[in-house]
Each structure stands twice: as structure tokens, then as C-alpha cells.
Amino acid sequence: GNKSQDSGIAEMEELPVPHNIKISNITCDSFKISWDMDSKSKDRITHYFIDLNKKENKNSNKFKHKSVPTKLVAKAVPLPMTVRGHWFLSPRTEYTVAVQTASKQVDGDYVVSEWSEIIEFCTADYSKVHLTQLLEKAEVIAGRMLKLSVFYRNQHKEYFDYIREHHGNAMQPSVKDNSGSHGSPISGKLEGIFFSCNTEFNTGKPPQDSPYGRYRYEIAAEKLFNPNTNLYFGDFYCMYTAYHYVILVIAPVGSPGDEFCKQRLPQLNIKDNKFLTCDEEDGVMVYHHAQDVILEVIYTDPVDLSLGTVAEITGHQLMSLSTANAKKDPSCKTCNISVGR
């Protein structure tokens, strides 16, 4: 049937269909939308219907009954219109959006236009503001500080053999995987080398177990972390477990990694923060790490194996502790913030 019959209104002039839709000012949980319309019957428009779907569900991007509004019904405000809070938008997620114009009748029903074309867009990463909220949550549970002396990296023997043979003995930065918060601006973008620095409470030394391989590279802390490096907060997450992870980034001052982080991540004072500190005492550099979170440290420059030592560990290879592409628990109240997951 025709639209006037669908809406229960006979022989009424059709409403203008939105076209040339533009999406702008995209954040991780909001966007602005505008479009063009023919001026004919424009003064009859009282509402906009906006249908938003994750891209994988774009086949459902239409109403089952044209006269029954679903999704967002917004009053016809001047364009562009800001859309936020009506959905729990997820960061870094592809969406489709389509729009109708509508006229509310005295009986409460709506007359609607045809659907606009379907537009695709992708939400943004967490901003520094969002990451600062995560940082503040992480600070609450970081716990007291313990001393450390080395950073370490566990891998299989084949990894170190490959580095010696193909990379001139230097471990190379690689792109960070998608573990952690879905909105993290470093996932899939920042290049670096992962190190650990947590110590066992009773020995003050690195644990002997590891999920990443039986061979461990150890390097003195001052070789990677010193007054010539900057420290950034990268992420805070858990994987449906009782313990939490904090990702920190160490970048030599002025390096490409430093420039990347300066624009996107909260910077920490290397002498005074809740996670990893570097300070001088009696002419010697002294290092501390937070006791109650597991720190994952990304160093953004190549590291020559000759600066440290490689040896086999004596403990177990606990694969259950691996964070490779690990998904964050979206229901954890400790490590989530009130924007899209």
C-alpha cells in the first residue's frame, strides 16, 4: 500500500526524505548528524526518527511498521543534531544510520517519510578525558609500592633465535594486539615491545612462571626507564578474574612512540605516580611498582639483546594467564567507565 494508507492518513502531502546525510564530531559515545531536505512540506515536520544499528546488523535497519516508531524519536531541532546517551554506543565500532522525517498527529500517531539512504560510520577511540577516568579508577586499587630492579620479557627460544638471526640482535617493536579496553587508542596502532616488571612479594624477584614461553630476557630497569623517557597510562582492565591489569607505555623523549602517546594518553610523573616510579636516592636510581595490579609495560623503541641476558625459567608455562587479544569484562565495576564499552 502507499504511505498515506500505512499511516492511516488519507491524501496527505508526502514529507521530505532526508538526503546527503553527514556525520561529524564523532567521539567514542556520541556524534552529530545533519542532512538536506526539500523545502516542500518541511514546516509540517515535528520529529525525526533515527535508526542506528551496528554494521553487522544492517539488514535490520528498517522498522517493521512505518507507523510505529522504534529506536530514537527526536523532536525536530535545528541541524546538526547531537546524538548521545540514547544508546550505549561502543567505541571503535562500525554503525549504520538511516533517518525519517515525521509529523505527529492530534491522535498521537505519526505520518512518516520514506527512509533516507543508509550511511556508515565508525565511533572513535577513548579520548584523554576517558582514559583519565580509567586512570583514576586504577589508582584506587594499585596498592603499596614494591621495589624492582629489572624488566623482563618471556618468549619461546625460537623467538630469541629469530631476533639474533634476522634482526641483528635487536628486538623490534610490533603493533599492540586488541586486548584490554575496546576503546583503547593504543590497540592496533601503537608499536612497542611488551615487558613485565612485577615481582614476587616474598623474594622481590620476577616470578618463575610465565604464560609466554620458557625463555626470559632480563634487562636492568635503568636501561629502559630513566629521566630520558616519558611514562604514559595506556589502559586498565580485567578478564573476568579477580586481578586487574594496567598497561603503561615507556617512550624515549622525542621518539615516534613519545609523539604518538603525547597526543592520546595521560602522561605520568615518573617520580610520583601509583604504578611505576623511577627516582634517585644517594646517587642511585631506585624503582618501585604497584603491588596489587599486574603491570604490562610497552617500550616503544628497539631493544638490543646485548643490553640484558636470556635464560630459561624454572617455573611453569601458565597459558591461562595470557592476555593475548584478551577481552575485557564489560560488567566489572572496578575497571569500566560510564561510556560505551
mmCIF file of N, CA and C in Angstrom, residues 152-238:
data_model
loop_
_atom_site.group_PDB
_atom_site.id
_atom_site.type_symbol
_atom_site.label_atom_id
_atom_site.label_comp_id
_atom_site.label_asym_id
_atom_site.label_seq_id
_atom_site.Cartn_x
_atom_site.Cartn_y
_atom_site.Cartn_z
ATOM 1 N N TYR A 152 61.448 -7.594 32.354
ATOM 2 C CA TYR A 152 61.690 -8.900 31.735
ATOM 3 C C TYR A 152 60.631 -9.201 30.686
ATOM 4 N N ARG A 153 61.012 -10.063 29.754
ATOM 5 C CA ARG A 153 60.134 -10.425 28.632
ATOM 6 C C ARG A 153 60.286 -11.912 28.367
ATOM 7 N N ASN A 154 59.197 -12.664 28.483
ATOM 8 C CA ASN A 154 59.231 -14.103 28.242
ATOM 9 C C ASN A 154 58.791 -14.440 26.830
ATOM 10 N N GLN A 155 59.535 -15.348 26.193
ATOM 11 C CA GLN A 155 59.198 -15.808 24.848
ATOM 12 C C GLN A 155 59.723 -17.235 24.698
ATOM 13 N N HIS A 156 59.417 -17.837 23.553
ATOM 14 C CA HIS A 156 59.979 -19.147 23.246
ATOM 15 C C HIS A 156 61.405 -18.977 22.734
ATOM 16 N N LYS A 157 62.186 -20.018 22.838
ATOM 17 C CA LYS A 157 63.578 -19.975 22.388
ATOM 18 C C LYS A 157 63.663 -19.544 20.920
ATOM 19 N N GLU A 158 62.693 -19.999 20.122
ATOM 20 C CA GLU A 158 62.708 -19.684 18.685
ATOM 21 C C GLU A 158 62.620 -18.174 18.438
ATOM 22 N N TYR A 159 61.914 -17.476 19.308
ATOM 23 C CA TYR A 159 61.795 -16.017 19.151
ATOM 24 C C TYR A 159 63.160 -15.360 19.260
ATOM 25 N N PHE A 160 63.907 -15.715 20.305
ATOM 26 C CA PHE A 160 65.222 -15.094 20.506
ATOM 27 C C PHE A 160 66.199 -15.511 19.410
ATOM 28 N N ASP A 161 66.108 -16.755 18.969
ATOM 29 C CA ASP A 161 66.958 -17.196 17.852
ATOM 30 C C ASP A 161 66.664 -16.373 16.601
ATOM 31 N N TYR A 162 65.385 -16.111 16.360
ATOM 32 C CA TYR A 162 64.979 -15.346 15.180
ATOM 33 C C TYR A 162 65.505 -13.906 15.262
ATOM 34 N N ILE A 163 65.424 -13.317 16.451
ATOM 35 C CA ILE A 163 65.915 -11.937 16.650
ATOM 36 C C ILE A 163 67.410 -11.866 16.347
ATOM 37 N N ARG A 164 68.150 -12.850 16.817
ATOM 38 C CA ARG A 164 69.601 -12.844 16.584
ATOM 39 C C ARG A 164 69.919 -13.003 15.094
ATOM 40 N N GLU A 165 69.153 -13.869 14.432
ATOM 41 C CA GLU A 165 69.481 -14.207 13.046
ATOM 42 C C GLU A 165 68.971 -13.169 12.043
ATOM 43 N N HIS A 166 67.786 -12.618 12.295
ATOM 44 C CA HIS A 166 67.143 -11.779 11.277
ATOM 45 C C HIS A 166 67.070 -10.295 11.634
ATOM 46 N N HIS A 167 67.296 -9.939 12.882
ATOM 47 C CA HIS A 167 67.149 -8.526 13.276
ATOM 48 C C HIS A 167 68.399 -7.963 13.943
ATOM 49 N N GLY A 168 69.539 -8.564 13.654
ATOM 50 C CA GLY A 168 70.785 -8.014 14.179
ATOM 51 C C GLY A 168 70.832 -7.922 15.684
ATOM 52 N N ASN A 169 70.186 -8.881 16.349
ATOM 53 C CA ASN A 169 70.208 -8.978 17.819
ATOM 54 C C ASN A 169 69.273 -7.986 18.516
ATOM 55 N N ALA A 170 68.473 -7.230 17.758
ATOM 56 C CA ALA A 170 67.611 -6.209 18.373
ATOM 57 C C ALA A 170 66.138 -6.606 18.286
ATOM 58 N N MET A 171 65.476 -6.685 19.435
ATOM 59 C CA MET A 171 64.029 -6.911 19.462
ATOM 60 C C MET A 171 63.333 -5.695 18.858
ATOM 61 N N GLN A 172 62.392 -5.951 17.956
ATOM 62 C CA GLN A 172 61.721 -4.868 17.240
ATOM 63 C C GLN A 172 60.306 -4.615 17.789
ATOM 64 N N PRO A 173 59.902 -3.347 17.827
ATOM 65 C CA PRO A 173 58.517 -3.046 18.213
ATOM 66 C C PRO A 173 57.531 -3.672 17.227
ATOM 67 N N SER A 174 56.398 -4.124 17.724
ATOM 68 C CA SER A 174 55.323 -4.623 16.867
ATOM 69 C C SER A 174 54.013 -3.996 17.330
ATOM 70 N N VAL A 175 53.005 -4.054 16.457
ATOM 71 C CA VAL A 175 51.733 -3.390 16.755
ATOM 72 C C VAL A 175 51.016 -4.103 17.889
ATOM 73 N N LYS A 176 50.549 -3.329 18.869
ATOM 74 C CA LYS A 176 49.840 -3.918 20.006
ATOM 75 C C LYS A 176 48.552 -4.612 19.549
ATOM 76 N N ASP A 177 48.257 -5.750 20.169
ATOM 77 C CA ASP A 177 47.044 -6.500 19.816
ATOM 78 C C ASP A 177 45.795 -5.804 20.373
ATOM 79 N N ASN A 178 44.651 -6.476 20.296
ATOM 80 C CA ASN A 178 43.386 -5.864 20.703
ATOM 81 C C ASN A 178 42.944 -6.256 22.105
ATOM 82 N N SER A 179 43.871 -6.662 22.949
ATOM 83 C CA SER A 179 43.496 -6.973 24.329
ATOM 84 C C SER A 179 43.165 -5.692 25.084
ATOM 85 N N GLY A 180 42.409 -5.844 26.163
ATOM 86 C CA GLY A 180 42.107 -4.697 27.009
ATOM 87 C C GLY A 180 40.821 -3.990 26.617
ATOM 88 N N SER A 181 40.716 -2.723 26.996
ATOM 89 C CA SER A 181 39.507 -1.941 26.733
ATOM 90 C C SER A 181 39.268 -1.791 25.240
ATOM 91 N N HIS A 182 38.010 -1.938 24.841
ATOM 92 C CA HIS A 182 37.670 -1.862 23.424
ATOM 93 C C HIS A 182 37.985 -0.481 22.845
ATOM 94 N N GLY A 183 37.926 0.550 23.681
ATOM 95 C CA GLY A 183 38.157 1.910 23.198
ATOM 96 C C GLY A 183 39.591 2.381 23.315
ATOM 97 N N SER A 184 40.504 1.511 23.711
ATOM 98 C CA SER A 184 41.891 1.941 23.930
ATOM 99 C C SER A 184 42.519 2.450 22.636
ATOM 100 N N PRO A 185 43.077 3.663 22.630
ATOM 101 C CA PRO A 185 43.663 4.220 21.403
ATOM 102 C C PRO A 185 44.995 3.600 21.013
ATOM 103 N N ILE A 186 45.553 2.730 21.869
ATOM 104 C CA ILE A 186 46.829 2.100 21.511
ATOM 105 C C ILE A 186 46.632 0.749 20.827
ATOM 106 N N SER A 187 45.461 0.123 20.979
ATOM 107 C CA SER A 187 45.237 -1.204 20.382
ATOM 108 C C SER A 187 45.243 -1.117 18.861
ATOM 109 N N GLY A 188 46.049 -1.965 18.242
ATOM 110 C CA GLY A 188 46.124 -1.994 16.791
ATOM 111 C C GLY A 188 46.828 -0.809 16.175
ATOM 112 N N LYS A 189 47.427 0.062 17.005
ATOM 113 C CA LYS A 189 48.056 1.284 16.485
ATOM 114 C C LYS A 189 49.461 1.517 17.025
ATOM 115 N N LEU A 190 49.617 1.444 18.344
ATOM 116 C CA LEU A 190 50.931 1.729 18.927
ATOM 117 C C LEU A 190 51.882 0.560 18.690
ATOM 118 N N GLU A 191 53.102 0.871 18.286
ATOM 119 C CA GLU A 191 54.141 -0.150 18.124
ATOM 120 C C GLU A 191 55.062 -0.132 19.338
ATOM 121 N N GLY A 192 55.320 -1.319 19.880
ATOM 122 C CA GLY A 192 56.197 -1.388 21.039
ATOM 123 C C GLY A 192 56.567 -2.820 21.372
ATOM 124 N N ILE A 193 57.354 -2.969 22.412
ATOM 125 C CA ILE A 193 57.788 -4.282 22.904
ATOM 126 C C ILE A 193 57.236 -4.444 24.318
ATOM 127 N N PHE A 194 56.541 -5.539 24.558
ATOM 128 C CA PHE A 194 55.952 -5.775 25.880
ATOM 129 C C PHE A 194 56.997 -6.281 26.868
ATOM 130 N N PHE A 195 57.004 -5.662 28.040
ATOM 131 C CA PHE A 195 57.820 -6.133 29.162
ATOM 132 C C PHE A 195 56.932 -6.254 30.396
ATOM 133 N N SER A 196 57.377 -7.087 31.329
ATOM 134 C CA SER A 196 56.760 -7.177 32.649
ATOM 135 C C SER A 196 57.734 -6.608 33.669
ATOM 136 N N CYS A 197 57.197 -6.274 34.851
ATOM 137 C CA CYS A 197 58.102 -5.795 35.907
ATOM 138 C C CYS A 197 57.630 -6.206 37.291
ATOM 139 N N ASN A 198 56.512 -6.933 37.373
ATOM 140 C CA ASN A 198 56.016 -7.347 38.685
ATOM 141 C C ASN A 198 56.988 -8.315 39.357
ATOM 142 N N THR A 199 57.041 -8.240 40.664
ATOM 143 C CA THR A 199 57.931 -9.104 41.439
ATOM 144 C C THR A 199 57.117 -9.936 42.413
ATOM 145 N N GLU A 200 57.725 -11.028 42.884
ATOM 146 C CA GLU A 200 57.086 -11.825 43.932
ATOM 147 C C GLU A 200 57.281 -11.132 45.273
ATOM 148 N N PHE A 201 56.211 -11.120 46.049
ATOM 149 C CA PHE A 201 56.236 -10.372 47.310
ATOM 150 C C PHE A 201 57.324 -10.880 48.250
ATOM 151 N N ASN A 202 57.525 -12.198 48.277
ATOM 152 C CA ASN A 202 58.454 -12.766 49.269
ATOM 153 C C ASN A 202 59.914 -12.721 48.824
ATOM 154 N N THR A 203 60.167 -12.690 47.500
ATOM 155 C CA THR A 203 61.562 -12.718 47.034
ATOM 156 C C THR A 203 62.033 -11.380 46.464
ATOM 157 N N GLY A 204 61.106 -10.538 46.037
ATOM 158 C CA GLY A 204 61.495 -9.283 45.398
ATOM 159 C C GLY A 204 62.005 -9.485 43.985
ATOM 160 N N LYS A 205 61.877 -10.709 43.447
ATOM 161 C CA LYS A 205 62.365 -11.026 42.108
ATOM 162 C C LYS A 205 61.196 -11.383 41.181
ATOM 163 N N PRO A 206 61.427 -11.407 39.860
ATOM 164 C CA PRO A 206 60.355 -11.803 38.940
ATOM 165 C C PRO A 206 59.868 -13.217 39.245
ATOM 166 N N PRO A 207 58.574 -13.483 39.037
ATOM 167 C CA PRO A 207 58.063 -14.846 39.257
ATOM 168 C C PRO A 207 58.686 -15.818 38.265
ATOM 169 N N GLN A 208 58.765 -17.081 38.650
ATOM 170 C CA GLN A 208 59.374 -18.086 37.772
ATOM 171 C C GLN A 208 58.394 -18.668 36.756
ATOM 172 N N ASP A 209 57.089 -18.418 36.949
ATOM 173 C CA ASP A 209 56.090 -18.903 35.993
ATOM 174 C C ASP A 209 55.823 -17.841 34.928
ATOM 175 N N SER A 210 55.381 -18.290 33.757
ATOM 176 C CA SER A 210 55.064 -17.352 32.684
ATOM 177 C C SER A 210 54.138 -18.005 31.663
ATOM 178 N N PRO A 211 53.190 -17.214 31.089
ATOM 179 C CA PRO A 211 52.345 -17.776 30.030
ATOM 180 C C PRO A 211 52.946 -17.638 28.632
ATOM 181 N N TYR A 212 54.081 -16.971 28.514
ATOM 182 C CA TYR A 212 54.542 -16.569 27.182
ATOM 183 C C TYR A 212 55.767 -17.318 26.664
ATOM 184 N N GLY A 213 56.247 -18.298 27.372
ATOM 185 C CA GLY A 213 57.415 -19.033 26.897
ATOM 186 C C GLY A 213 58.398 -19.279 28.019
ATOM 187 N N ARG A 214 59.279 -20.251 27.823
ATOM 188 C CA ARG A 214 60.177 -20.672 28.903
ATOM 189 C C ARG A 214 61.499 -19.916 28.919
ATOM 190 N N TYR A 215 61.671 -18.998 27.981
ATOM 191 C CA TYR A 215 62.922 -18.233 27.969
ATOM 192 C C TYR A 215 62.635 -16.778 28.314
ATOM 193 N N ARG A 216 63.477 -16.224 29.169
ATOM 194 C CA ARG A 216 63.241 -14.877 29.695
ATOM 195 C C ARG A 216 64.426 -13.971 29.407
ATOM 196 N N TYR A 217 64.089 -12.808 28.852
ATOM 197 C CA TYR A 217 65.083 -11.744 28.687
ATOM 198 C C TYR A 217 64.929 -10.774 29.851
ATOM 199 N N GLU A 218 66.022 -10.545 30.588
ATOM 200 C CA GLU A 218 66.014 -9.587 31.694
ATOM 201 C C GLU A 218 66.945 -8.432 31.366
ATOM 202 N N ILE A 219 66.507 -7.217 31.697
ATOM 203 C CA ILE A 219 67.306 -6.028 31.453
ATOM 204 C C ILE A 219 67.186 -5.111 32.657
ATOM 205 N N ALA A 220 68.297 -4.514 33.073
ATOM 206 C CA ALA A 220 68.274 -3.606 34.219
ATOM 207 C C ALA A 220 67.272 -2.483 33.973
ATOM 208 N N ALA A 221 66.494 -2.155 34.993
ATOM 209 C CA ALA A 221 65.403 -1.190 34.844
ATOM 210 C C ALA A 221 65.875 0.143 34.269
ATOM 211 N N GLU A 222 67.074 0.592 34.688
ATOM 212 C CA GLU A 222 67.528 1.921 34.238
ATOM 213 C C GLU A 222 67.851 1.980 32.746
ATOM 214 N N LYS A 223 68.027 0.806 32.118
ATOM 215 C CA LYS A 223 68.312 0.801 30.673
ATOM 216 C C LYS A 223 67.072 1.215 29.859
ATOM 217 N N LEU A 224 65.884 0.952 30.412
ATOM 218 C CA LEU A 224 64.650 1.277 29.701
ATOM 219 C C LEU A 224 63.914 2.475 30.288
ATOM 220 N N PHE A 225 64.043 2.685 31.575
ATOM 221 C CA PHE A 225 63.220 3.672 32.276
ATOM 222 C C PHE A 225 64.123 4.597 33.071
ATOM 223 N N ASN A 226 64.178 5.857 32.646
ATOM 224 C CA ASN A 226 65.084 6.823 33.272
ATOM 225 C C ASN A 226 64.600 8.238 32.947
ATOM 226 N N PRO A 227 65.278 9.259 33.425
ATOM 227 C CA PRO A 227 64.812 10.628 33.167
ATOM 228 C C PRO A 227 64.757 11.014 31.686
ATOM 229 N N ASN A 228 65.347 10.215 30.811
ATOM 230 C CA ASN A 228 65.272 10.496 29.375
ATOM 231 C C ASN A 228 64.094 9.802 28.696
ATOM 232 N N THR A 229 63.205 9.226 29.496
ATOM 233 C CA THR A 229 61.999 8.587 28.956
ATOM 234 C C THR A 229 60.761 9.232 29.569
ATOM 235 N N ASN A 230 59.673 9.175 28.839
ATOM 236 C CA ASN A 230 58.370 9.603 29.359
ATOM 237 C C ASN A 230 57.517 8.382 29.642
ATOM 238 N N LEU A 231 56.610 8.522 30.608
ATOM 239 C CA LEU A 231 55.743 7.420 31.035
ATOM 240 C C LEU A 231 54.290 7.817 30.826
ATOM 241 N N TYR A 232 53.516 6.919 30.226
ATOM 242 C CA TYR A 232 52.111 7.196 29.933
ATOM 243 C C TYR A 232 51.223 6.065 30.445
ATOM 244 N N PHE A 233 49.992 6.435 30.827
ATOM 245 C CA PHE A 233 48.979 5.445 31.194
ATOM 246 C C PHE A 233 48.231 5.039 29.935
ATOM 247 N N GLY A 234 48.138 3.708 29.675
ATOM 248 C CA GLY A 234 47.526 3.227 28.447
ATOM 249 C C GLY A 234 46.181 2.539 28.605
ATOM 250 N N ASP A 235 45.981 1.799 29.725
ATOM 251 C CA ASP A 235 44.730 1.044 29.847
ATOM 252 C C ASP A 235 44.633 0.428 31.234
ATOM 253 N N PHE A 236 43.410 0.015 31.589
ATOM 254 C CA PHE A 236 43.109 -0.644 32.855
ATOM 255 C C PHE A 236 41.982 -1.628 32.571
ATOM 256 N N TYR A 237 42.209 -2.917 32.850
ATOM 257 C CA TYR A 237 41.182 -3.901 32.500
ATOM 258 C C TYR A 237 41.345 -5.181 33.311
ATOM 259 N N CYS A 238 40.315 -6.038 33.242
ATOM 260 C CA CYS A 238 40.404 -7.387 33.782
ATOM 261 C C CYS A 238 39.749 -8.339 32.794
#
